[in-house]
């Protein structure tokens, strides 16, 4: 046989280290290495089920070159090659000359031989236990055979003594001796059979282990050849790669500097664009601001001219106002009397309205008590009315004090007249709005009246329905009572055939009447539920109409009050002897000029 060439293996090679790790972890499991070493050394392993089995003990089988493809040092290309190589069957005959083991493998096997794995220890213990069990069984069997032999011998002797001259006892004894000899032979043959089985299984294990070791060595040779070729290729291409790297190093550095310069220029360009946009916006703002300043300057110049002319007019008006102050004091007393009379009238009107509201609240309370709905809302509305009445009285007192303060301040009369004129215009607009709202309020009042009528009709219908429902229930009860009485009468008395037929017809009529009454009762209940649902649906609209009506009353009172204030303002303006009119026209012109400048 030709000896394969010895490979130059570099222990520092990572691929070689990975292959050694895989060989140490998968190709030579601890249990298998220990068993092979013990079998080769002819150690005394007892024939147990674990040692005699042809399968490995709790260790994964070696998959050949596939194991190297899962190493962290293997490349994707090598994985496909290794997978293809693993498909080739190994048919080499194992021999001691072809097997090659490295120093690391020899050291690993020595360490594994010294350190017995737990699986091997368990196998040895189970073998010893099985041997002990076989010995115990043989001893028990021997004792049983010997005891039965002595007992049968004694029994046969007794039979021979009791039955003299019979040959059947001797024949039976001969047959039993043959049986005892066969049992002793079986007892002696059992250990020999176990020894033969152990020898055959050890031979099978040794042959399988040698075959697997040979296969792993062949695979490792193939992998070492591939690794050496890869190393040679790497060493050949390393110089070319270094030269290319030296040539392109300067270009790479230049490219990096250019990239940095381009990024810096793009950043500066973006900054410049943002600054240009910002200054452009500021310039537009300044242009717009300058145009606005120019407009305001023209408006202020016009106002200055108007103020100069109005200053002269004010000096003349001031002299006239000094003359009219005495007249105004006299008029103040009369206006105070008129205001007090007006406020007393308004208070009386409010008191009457309050009485009306209390009457309405009482009626609403009775309505709520009858329907048992909306009690809390009515109380809240009454409290609101009371608080509004208090607020109105406080407001009237405050207005009286304010009017007294306004009459004492004569110097500010002109400005107040102008504000009252503006308020008059605004109030006129509000008056028109209030008139439209009053029209809406009248419509809402009509709708509320209609809703109240509908509500009353619904309440009457509900009451009628309740009465009719009670009557129907009473009729049903009466019909049930009559039916029970008729049934009881039929049970108590045994009538003739004609009377029985009449009673049956009567019972049938009563049952039909009962069904009709039950149908009517269900119809009345459905009608009551539907009417109550309609009433419940209409209740929010009724409340909303009531709120609109109260709001319309409040707005009407405000309009009346504003009309009185406007009339008082016009009266005070007409009593101003023409001085306030000029001031009002001046301020009106000024206001219009400001509006024109703003427009």
Coordinates of C-alpha atoms in Angstrom, one line a residue:
X1 CA 0.0 0.0 0.0
X2 CA 1.3 3.5 -1.0
X3 CA 1.9 5.7 2.0
X4 CA 0.3 9.2 1.6
X5 CA 2.6 12.2 1.7
X6 CA 2.9 14.0 5.0
X7 CA 1.3 17.5 4.9
X8 CA 3.1 20.5 6.3
X9 CA 0.5 21.8 8.8
X10 CA 0.8 25.2 10.4
X11 CA -0.6 25.1 13.9
X12 CA -1.1 28.9 13.9
X13 CA -3.4 28.7 10.8
X14 CA -7.0 29.7 11.8
X15 CA -8.6 27.2 9.4
X16 CA -6.4 24.4 10.8
X17 CA -7.4 25.4 14.4
X18 CA -11.1 25.4 13.4
X19 CA -10.6 21.9 11.9
X20 CA -8.9 20.7 15.0
X21 CA -11.7 22.1 17.2
X22 CA -14.3 20.3 15.1
X23 CA -12.4 17.1 15.2
X24 CA -12.0 17.3 18.9
X25 CA -15.7 18.2 19.4
X26 CA -17.5 16.0 16.8
X27 CA -15.2 13.3 15.3
X28 CA -14.0 12.0 18.6
X29 CA -16.7 12.2 21.3
X30 CA -15.6 11.6 24.8
X31 CA -17.6 8.4 25.3
X32 CA -16.3 7.0 21.9
X33 CA -12.7 7.8 22.6
X34 CA -12.8 6.3 26.0
X35 CA -14.5 3.1 24.7
X36 CA -12.0 2.7 21.9
X37 CA -9.0 3.1 24.1
X38 CA -10.5 0.6 26.6
X39 CA -11.3 -1.8 23.8
X40 CA -7.8 -1.6 22.3
X41 CA -6.2 -2.0 25.7
X42 CA -8.4 -5.1 26.3
X43 CA -9.8 -3.5 29.5
X44 CA -12.4 -5.5 31.5
X45 CA -15.6 -3.9 30.3
X46 CA -18.6 -5.9 31.3
X47 CA -21.1 -6.8 28.5
X48 CA -23.9 -4.4 29.1
X49 CA -26.6 -2.9 26.9
X50 CA -24.8 0.4 26.6
X51 CA -21.4 -1.1 25.6
X52 CA -22.9 -3.8 23.3
X53 CA -25.2 -1.4 21.4
X54 CA -24.0 -0.5 17.9
X55 CA -25.0 3.2 18.4
X56 CA -23.0 6.0 20.1
X57 CA -23.8 6.8 23.7
X58 CA -25.6 10.2 24.0
X59 CA -23.2 11.9 21.5
X60 CA -23.9 13.3 18.0
X61 CA -22.5 11.4 15.1
X62 CA -19.8 12.9 12.9
X63 CA -21.2 14.3 9.6
X64 CA -17.9 14.4 7.7
X65 CA -16.8 17.6 5.9
X66 CA -20.2 19.2 6.6
X67 CA -19.0 20.0 10.1
X68 CA -16.2 22.2 8.7
X69 CA -18.7 24.3 6.7
X70 CA -20.3 25.5 9.9
X71 CA -17.1 26.9 11.3
X72 CA -16.7 30.7 11.8
X73 CA -13.5 30.6 9.7
X74 CA -15.2 29.0 6.6
X75 CA -16.2 31.3 3.7
X76 CA -19.5 30.8 1.7
X77 CA -17.6 29.4 -1.3
X78 CA -15.9 26.8 0.9
X79 CA -19.2 25.8 2.4
X80 CA -20.6 24.8 -1.0
X81 CA -17.3 22.9 -1.8
X82 CA -17.4 21.1 1.5
X83 CA -21.0 20.2 1.1
X84 CA -20.2 18.7 -2.4
X85 CA -17.2 16.9 -1.0
X86 CA -19.3 15.4 1.8
X87 CA -21.5 13.7 -0.7
X88 CA -18.6 11.5 -2.0
X89 CA -18.6 8.2 -0.2
X90 CA -15.4 7.0 1.6
X91 CA -14.5 3.5 0.6
X92 CA -10.9 3.4 1.9
X93 CA -9.9 0.4 3.9
X94 CA -8.7 1.5 7.3
X95 CA -5.1 0.6 8.3
X96 CA -2.6 1.7 10.8
X97 CA -0.3 3.1 8.0
X98 CA -2.9 5.4 6.5
X99 CA -4.1 7.0 9.8
X100 CA -2.4 10.3 10.6
X101 CA -2.9 11.9 14.0
X102 CA -1.5 15.3 15.0
X103 CA 0.0 16.2 18.3
X104 CA -3.0 18.1 19.4
X105 CA -5.2 15.0 18.6
X106 CA -2.9 12.7 20.5
X107 CA -2.9 15.1 23.5
X108 CA -6.7 15.4 23.3
X109 CA -7.1 11.6 23.3
X110 CA -4.7 11.3 26.2
X111 CA -6.6 13.8 28.2
X112 CA -9.9 12.2 27.3
X113 CA -8.5 8.8 28.3
X114 CA -7.4 10.1 31.7
X115 CA -10.7 11.9 32.3
X116 CA -13.3 9.3 31.9
X117 CA -16.6 10.8 30.8
X118 CA -19.8 10.2 32.8
X119 CA -21.4 8.2 30.0
X120 CA -18.5 5.6 30.1
X121 CA -18.6 5.5 33.9
X122 CA -22.4 4.9 33.7
X123 CA -21.8 2.1 31.2
X124 CA -19.2 0.4 33.4
X125 CA -21.5 0.7 36.4
X126 CA -24.5 -0.7 34.5
X127 CA -22.2 -3.6 33.3
X128 CA -21.2 -4.5 36.8
X129 CA -24.8 -4.2 38.0
X130 CA -25.9 -6.5 35.2
X131 CA -23.2 -9.0 36.0
X132 CA -24.2 -9.0 39.6
X133 CA -27.8 -9.5 38.7
X134 CA -26.8 -12.5 36.4
X135 CA -24.8 -14.0 39.3
X136 CA -27.7 -13.6 41.7
X137 CA -30.1 -15.1 39.2
X138 CA -27.8 -18.1 38.7
X139 CA -27.4 -18.6 42.5
X140 CA -31.2 -18.5 43.0
X141 CA -31.7 -20.9 40.1
X142 CA -29.0 -23.3 41.5
X143 CA -30.6 -23.2 45.0
X144 CA -34.1 -23.8 43.5
X145 CA -32.8 -26.7 41.4
X146 CA -30.9 -28.3 44.3
X147 CA -33.8 -27.9 46.8
X148 CA -36.3 -29.3 44.3
X149 CA -33.9 -32.2 43.5
X150 CA -33.6 -33.1 47.2
X151 CA -37.3 -32.8 47.8
X152 CA -38.2 -34.9 44.8
X153 CA -35.6 -37.5 45.8
X154 CA -37.2 -37.8 49.3
X155 CA -40.7 -37.9 47.8
X156 CA -39.6 -40.7 45.4
X157 CA -38.0 -42.6 48.2
X158 CA -41.3 -42.4 50.2
X159 CA -43.2 -43.5 47.1
X160 CA -40.8 -46.5 46.6
X161 CA -41.3 -47.5 50.2
X162 CA -45.0 -47.2 50.0
X163 CA -45.3 -49.0 46.6
X164 CA -42.6 -51.6 46.5
X165 CA -41.7 -53.3 43.2
X166 CA -42.8 -50.4 40.9
X167 CA -40.5 -49.4 38.1
X168 CA -42.4 -46.2 37.3
X169 CA -40.8 -44.4 40.2
X170 CA -37.3 -45.3 38.9
X171 CA -38.2 -44.0 35.4
X172 CA -39.6 -40.8 36.9
X173 CA -36.4 -40.3 38.8
X174 CA -34.3 -40.8 35.7
X175 CA -36.4 -38.2 33.8
X176 CA -36.1 -35.7 36.6
X177 CA -32.3 -36.2 36.7
X178 CA -32.1 -35.4 33.0
X179 CA -34.2 -32.3 33.6
X180 CA -31.9 -31.2 36.4
X181 CA -28.9 -31.8 34.3
X182 CA -30.4 -29.7 31.4
X183 CA -31.2 -26.9 33.9
X184 CA -27.6 -26.9 35.2
X185 CA -26.2 -26.9 31.7
X186 CA -28.5 -23.9 30.8
X187 CA -27.2 -22.1 34.0
X188 CA -23.6 -22.8 33.0
X189 CA -24.2 -21.7 29.3
X190 CA -25.7 -18.3 30.2
X191 CA -22.4 -16.6 31.2
X192 CA -20.6 -18.1 28.1
X193 CA -23.3 -16.6 25.9
X194 CA -22.9 -13.2 27.5
X195 CA -19.1 -13.4 27.1
X196 CA -19.6 -14.2 23.4
X197 CA -22.0 -11.4 22.9
X198 CA -19.6 -9.0 24.6
X199 CA -16.8 -10.1 22.4
X200 CA -18.9 -9.7 19.3
X201 CA -20.1 -6.2 20.3
X202 CA -16.5 -5.1 21.2
X203 CA -15.3 -6.3 17.8
X204 CA -18.2 -4.4 16.1
X205 CA -17.3 -1.3 18.1
X206 CA -13.6 -1.4 17.3
X207 CA -14.2 -2.0 13.6
X208 CA -16.7 0.9 13.4
X209 CA -14.4 3.2 15.3
X210 CA -11.5 2.4 13.1
X211 CA -13.6 3.0 10.0
X212 CA -14.8 6.4 11.3
X213 CA -11.3 7.4 12.3
X214 CA -10.0 6.4 8.8
X215 CA -12.8 8.5 7.2
X216 CA -12.1 11.5 9.4
X217 CA -8.4 11.2 8.5
X218 CA -9.2 11.1 4.8
X219 CA -11.5 14.1 5.1
X220 CA -8.8 16.0 7.1
X221 CA -6.2 15.2 4.4
X222 CA -8.5 16.7 1.8
X223 CA -9.2 19.8 3.8
X224 CA -5.5 20.2 4.6
X225 CA -4.8 20.1 0.8
X226 CA -7.4 22.7 0.2
X227 CA -6.1 24.9 3.0
X228 CA -2.5 24.6 1.7
X229 CA -3.6 25.6 -1.8
X230 CA -5.5 28.6 -0.4
X231 CA -2.4 29.7 1.6
X232 CA -0.3 29.5 -1.5
X233 CA -2.8 31.6 -3.4
X234 CA -3.0 34.2 -0.6
X235 CA 0.8 34.4 -0.4
X236 CA 1.1 34.8 -4.2
X237 CA -1.6 37.5 -4.3
X238 CA -0.5 39.4 -1.2
X239 CA 2.4 41.2 -3.0
X240 CA 0.2 42.3 -5.8
X241 CA -2.4 43.6 -3.3
X242 CA 0.3 45.5 -1.4
X243 CA 1.6 47.1 -4.6
X244 CA -1.9 48.1 -5.6
X245 CA -2.6 49.5 -2.2
X246 CA 0.6 51.6 -2.3
X247 CA -0.3 52.9 -5.8
X248 CA -3.8 53.9 -4.8
X249 CA -3.0 55.2 -1.3
X250 CA -2.2 58.7 -2.6
X251 CA -5.2 58.8 -4.8
X252 CA -7.4 57.7 -1.9
X253 CA -6.0 60.5 0.3
X254 CA -6.6 63.0 -2.5
X255 CA -10.1 61.8 -3.0
X256 CA -10.8 62.1 0.7
X257 CA -9.5 65.7 0.7
X258 CA -11.6 66.5 -2.3
X259 CA -14.7 65.1 -0.6
X260 CA -14.0 67.2 2.5
X261 CA -13.6 70.3 0.3
X262 CA -16.8 69.5 -1.6
X263 CA -18.8 69.0 1.7
X264 CA -17.4 72.3 3.1
X265 CA -18.2 74.2 -0.1
X266 CA -21.8 72.8 -0.1
X267 CA -22.2 73.8 3.5
X268 CA -20.9 77.3 2.8
X269 CA -23.2 77.6 -0.2
X270 CA -26.2 76.6 1.9
X271 CA -25.2 79.2 4.6
X272 CA -24.9 81.9 1.9
X273 CA -28.3 81.0 0.5
X274 CA -29.9 81.2 3.9
X275 CA -28.3 84.6 4.6
X276 CA -29.4 85.9 1.2
X277 CA -33.0 84.8 1.8
X278 CA -32.9 86.4 5.3
X279 CA -31.6 89.7 4.1
X280 CA -34.0 89.7 1.2
X281 CA -36.9 89.3 3.7
X282 CA -35.5 92.0 5.9
X283 CA -35.2 94.4 2.9
X284 CA -38.8 93.7 1.9
X285 CA -39.9 94.4 5.5
X286 CA -38.0 97.6 5.6
X287 CA -39.5 98.8 2.3
X288 CA -43.0 98.0 3.6
X289 CA -42.3 99.7 6.9
X290 CA -41.0 102.8 5.1
X291 CA -44.2 103.0 3.0
X292 CA -46.3 102.7 6.1
X293 CA -44.2 105.3 7.9
X294 CA -44.7 107.7 4.9
X295 CA -48.4 107.2 5.1
X296 CA -48.5 107.7 8.8
X297 CA -46.4 110.9 8.5
X298 CA -48.8 112.3 6.0
X299 CA -51.8 111.4 8.2
X300 CA -50.1 113.0 11.3
X301 CA -49.3 116.2 9.4
X302 CA -53.0 116.5 8.4
X303 CA -54.0 115.8 12.0
X304 CA -51.6 118.5 13.2
X305 CA -53.2 121.0 10.9
X306 CA -56.7 119.9 12.1
X307 CA -55.5 120.1 15.7
X308 CA -54.2 123.7 15.2
X309 CA -57.5 124.8 13.7
X310 CA -59.5 122.9 16.4
X311 CA -57.4 124.5 19.1
X312 CA -58.6 127.9 18.1
X313 CA -62.2 126.6 18.0
X314 CA -61.7 125.0 21.4
X315 CA -60.6 128.3 22.9
X316 CA -63.7 129.9 21.7
X317 CA -65.9 127.0 22.8
X318 CA -64.2 127.1 26.3
X319 CA -65.4 130.6 26.8
X320 CA -68.9 129.6 25.8
X321 CA -68.8 126.6 28.1
X322 CA -67.8 128.7 31.0
X323 CA -71.0 130.7 30.4
X324 CA -73.1 127.6 30.0
X325 CA -71.9 125.8 33.2
X326 CA -74.4 127.7 35.3
X327 CA -77.2 126.7 33.0
X328 CA -76.1 123.1 33.1
X329 CA -76.1 123.0 36.9
X330 CA -79.8 124.0 36.9
X331 CA -80.5 121.4 34.3
X332 CA -78.7 118.7 36.3
X333 CA -81.2 119.1 39.1
X334 CA -84.1 118.6 36.8
X335 CA -82.4 115.7 35.0
X336 CA -81.8 114.0 38.4
X337 CA -85.4 114.2 39.3
X338 CA -86.4 112.8 35.9
X339 CA -83.9 110.0 36.2
X340 CA -85.2 109.0 39.7
X341 CA -88.7 109.1 38.4
X342 CA -87.7 107.0 35.5
X343 CA -85.9 104.4 37.6
X344 CA -88.8 104.1 40.0
X345 CA -91.1 103.4 37.1
X346 CA -88.7 100.8 35.8
X347 CA -88.4 99.2 39.2
X348 CA -92.2 99.0 39.4
X349 CA -92.3 97.4 35.9
X350 CA -89.6 94.9 37.0
X351 CA -91.5 94.1 40.2
X352 CA -94.6 93.4 38.1
X353 CA -92.5 91.3 35.8
X354 CA -91.1 89.5 38.8
X355 CA -94.6 88.8 40.1
X356 CA -95.6 87.5 36.6
X357 CA -92.4 85.3 36.6
X358 CA -93.3 84.0 40.1
X359 CA -96.8 83.1 38.9
X360 CA -95.3 81.4 35.9
X361 CA -92.8 79.6 38.2
X362 CA -95.7 78.4 40.4
X363 CA -97.6 77.1 37.4
X364 CA -94.5 75.4 36.1
X365 CA -94.0 73.9 39.6
X366 CA -97.5 72.5 39.6
X367 CA -96.9 71.2 36.0
X368 CA -93.6 69.6 37.1
X369 CA -95.2 68.0 40.2
X370 CA -98.0 66.5 38.0
X371 CA -95.5 65.1 35.4
X372 CA -92.6 64.5 37.9
X373 CA -90.1 65.7 35.3
X374 CA -87.8 68.8 35.2
X375 CA -88.1 69.8 38.9
X376 CA -84.5 70.8 39.2
X377 CA -84.4 72.8 36.0
X378 CA -87.5 74.9 37.1
X379 CA -85.8 75.6 40.5
X380 CA -82.7 76.7 38.7
X381 CA -84.7 79.0 36.4
X382 CA -86.4 80.6 39.4
X383 CA -83.1 81.1 41.1
X384 CA -81.8 82.6 37.9
X385 CA -84.8 85.0 37.7
X386 CA -84.2 86.0 41.3
X387 CA -80.5 86.6 40.8
X388 CA -81.2 88.5 37.6
X389 CA -83.7 90.7 39.5
X390 CA -81.1 91.4 42.2
X391 CA -78.5 92.1 39.5
X392 CA -80.9 94.5 37.8
X393 CA -81.6 96.4 41.0
X394 CA -77.9 96.6 41.7
X395 CA -77.3 97.7 38.1
X396 CA -80.0 100.4 38.4
X397 CA -78.4 101.6 41.6
X398 CA -75.0 101.7 39.9
X399 CA -76.5 103.5 37.0
X400 CA -78.0 106.1 39.3
X401 CA -74.6 106.6 41.0
X402 CA -72.9 106.8 37.7
X403 CA -75.4 109.4 36.4
X404 CA -74.9 111.4 39.5
X405 CA -71.1 111.2 39.0
X406 CA -71.5 112.2 35.3
X407 CA -73.6 115.2 36.2
X408 CA -70.9 116.4 38.7
X409 CA -68.2 116.2 36.0
X410 CA -69.1 119.1 33.7
X411 CA -65.7 119.3 32.0
X412 CA -66.1 115.8 30.5
X413 CA -69.6 116.5 29.2
X414 CA -68.5 117.0 25.6
X415 CA -66.6 113.8 25.3
X416 CA -69.5 111.8 26.8
X417 CA -71.9 113.4 24.4
X418 CA -69.8 112.2 21.5
X419 CA -69.5 108.7 22.9
X420 CA -73.3 108.7 23.5
X421 CA -73.8 109.6 19.8
X422 CA -71.6 106.7 18.7
X423 CA -73.5 104.5 21.2
X424 CA -76.7 105.8 19.7
X425 CA -75.7 104.7 16.3
X426 CA -74.6 101.3 17.6
X427 CA -77.8 101.0 19.6
X428 CA -79.9 101.8 16.6
X429 CA -78.2 98.9 14.9
X430 CA -78.8 96.8 18.0
X431 CA -82.4 98.0 18.0
X432 CA -82.9 96.7 14.5
X433 CA -81.2 93.5 15.5
X434 CA -83.4 93.3 18.6
X435 CA -86.5 93.9 16.5
X436 CA -85.6 91.0 14.3
X437 CA -84.9 88.9 17.4
X438 CA -88.3 90.1 18.9
X439 CA -90.0 88.9 15.7
X440 CA -88.2 85.6 16.2
X441 CA -89.1 85.6 19.8
X442 CA -92.8 86.2 18.9
X443 CA -92.5 83.2 16.6
X444 CA -90.9 81.2 19.3
X445 CA -93.6 82.3 21.7
X446 CA -96.2 81.1 19.3
X447 CA -94.3 77.8 18.9
X448 CA -94.0 77.5 22.7
X449 CA -97.7 78.2 23.1
X450 CA -98.4 75.5 20.5
X451 CA -96.0 73.2 22.2
X452 CA -97.7 73.9 25.6
X453 CA -101.1 73.1 24.0
X454 CA -99.6 69.9 22.5
X455 CA -98.2 69.1 25.9
X456 CA -101.5 69.6 27.6
X457 CA -103.2 67.5 24.9
X458 CA -100.6 64.8 25.4
X459 CA -101.0 64.9 29.2
X460 CA -104.8 64.6 28.8
X461 CA -104.3 61.7 26.3
X462 CA -101.9 60.0 28.8
X463 CA -104.4 60.4 31.6
X464 CA -107.2 59.1 29.4
X465 CA -105.0 56.2 28.3
X466 CA -104.2 55.5 31.9
X467 CA -107.9 55.5 32.8
X468 CA -108.7 53.3 29.9
X469 CA -105.8 51.0 30.8
X470 CA -107.1 50.7 34.3
X471 CA -110.6 50.0 33.0
X472 CA -109.2 47.4 30.6
X473 CA -107.3 45.8 33.5
X474 CA -110.4 45.7 35.6
X475 CA -112.4 44.1 32.8
X476 CA -109.7 41.5 32.4
X477 CA -109.7 40.8 36.1
X478 CA -113.5 40.6 36.1
X479 CA -113.3 38.2 33.1
X480 CA -110.7 36.1 34.8
X481 CA -112.8 36.0 38.0
X482 CA -115.9 35.0 36.0
X483 CA -113.9 32.4 34.1
X484 CA -112.6 30.9 37.4
X485 CA -116.1 30.9 38.8
X486 CA -117.5 29.2 35.8
X487 CA -114.7 26.6 36.0
X488 CA -115.3 26.1 39.7
X489 CA -119.0 25.7 39.0
X490 CA -118.3 23.1 36.4
X491 CA -116.1 21.2 38.8
X492 CA -118.6 21.4 41.7
X493 CA -121.8 20.5 39.9
X494 CA -122.2 17.8 37.4
X495 CA -124.7 19.2 34.9
X496 CA -126.6 17.5 32.1
X497 CA -125.3 17.2 28.5
X498 CA -127.1 20.3 27.3
X499 CA -125.9 22.4 30.3
X500 CA -122.3 21.2 29.7
X501 CA -122.5 22.3 26.1
X502 CA -123.8 25.7 27.1
X503 CA -121.1 26.1 29.8
X504 CA -118.5 25.1 27.3
X505 CA -119.7 27.8 24.8
X506 CA -119.8 30.3 27.7
X507 CA -116.2 29.4 28.6
X508 CA -115.2 29.7 25.0
X509 CA -116.8 33.2 24.7
X510 CA -115.1 34.2 28.0
X511 CA -111.8 33.1 26.7
X512 CA -112.3 35.0 23.4
X513 CA -113.3 38.0 25.4
X514 CA -110.2 37.6 27.5
X515 CA -108.0 37.4 24.4
X516 CA -109.7 40.5 23.0
X517 CA -109.2 42.4 26.2
X518 CA -105.5 41.3 26.4
X519 CA -105.0 42.5 22.8
X520 CA -106.7 45.8 23.6
X521 CA -104.5 46.1 26.7
X522 CA -101.4 45.5 24.7
X523 CA -102.5 48.2 22.2
X524 CA -103.3 50.7 24.9
X525 CA -99.9 50.0 26.5
X526 CA -98.1 50.5 23.2
X527 CA -100.1 53.7 22.6
X528 CA -99.2 55.0 26.1
X529 CA -95.5 54.2 25.6
X530 CA -95.6 55.9 22.2
X531 CA -97.3 59.0 23.5
X532 CA -94.9 59.2 26.5
X533 CA -92.0 58.9 24.1
X534 CA -93.4 61.7 21.9
X535 CA -93.9 63.9 25.0
X536 CA -90.3 63.1 26.1
X537 CA -89.0 64.0 22.6
X538 CA -91.0 67.3 22.6
X539 CA -89.9 68.3 26.2
X540 CA -86.4 69.6 25.1
X541 CA -88.0 71.8 22.4
X542 CA -90.5 73.2 24.9
X543 CA -87.7 74.0 27.3
X544 CA -85.7 75.6 24.5
X545 CA -88.7 77.7 23.5
X546 CA -89.1 78.8 27.2
X547 CA -85.5 79.9 27.3
X548 CA -85.9 81.8 24.0
X549 CA -88.9 83.5 25.4
X550 CA -87.0 84.6 28.5
X551 CA -84.1 85.8 26.4
X552 CA -86.5 87.8 24.3
X553 CA -88.0 89.5 27.4
X554 CA -84.5 90.3 28.6
X555 CA -83.5 91.7 25.2
X556 CA -86.7 93.8 25.0
X557 CA -85.9 95.3 28.5
X558 CA -82.4 96.1 27.4
X559 CA -83.7 97.8 24.2
X560 CA -86.2 99.8 26.2
X561 CA -83.4 100.9 28.6
X562 CA -81.1 101.8 25.8
X563 CA -83.9 103.8 24.1
X564 CA -84.3 105.8 27.4
X565 CA -80.6 106.4 27.6
X566 CA -80.5 107.5 24.0
X567 CA -83.4 109.9 24.6
X568 CA -81.6 111.3 27.7
X569 CA -78.4 111.7 25.8
X570 CA -80.2 113.6 23.0
X571 CA -82.0 115.8 25.5
X572 CA -78.7 116.6 27.2
X573 CA -77.1 117.3 23.8
X574 CA -80.0 119.6 22.8
X575 CA -79.5 121.6 26.0
X576 CA -75.8 122.2 25.3
X577 CA -76.3 125.6 23.6
X578 CA -74.3 124.5 20.4
X579 CA -70.9 124.1 22.1
X580 CA -71.0 120.4 22.3
X581 CA -72.3 120.1 18.7
X582 CA -69.1 121.7 17.4
X583 CA -66.9 119.5 19.5
X584 CA -68.9 116.4 18.3
X585 CA -68.5 117.4 14.7
X586 CA -64.7 117.9 15.3
X587 CA -64.3 114.5 16.8
X588 CA -66.5 112.9 14.2
X589 CA -64.3 114.4 11.4
X590 CA -61.2 113.2 13.2
X591 CA -62.6 109.7 13.5
X592 CA -63.5 109.6 9.8
X593 CA -60.0 110.9 8.9
X594 CA -58.4 108.2 10.9
X595 CA -60.6 105.6 9.2
X596 CA -59.6 106.9 5.8
X597 CA -55.9 106.8 6.7
X598 CA -56.3 103.2 8.0
X599 CA -58.3 102.2 4.9

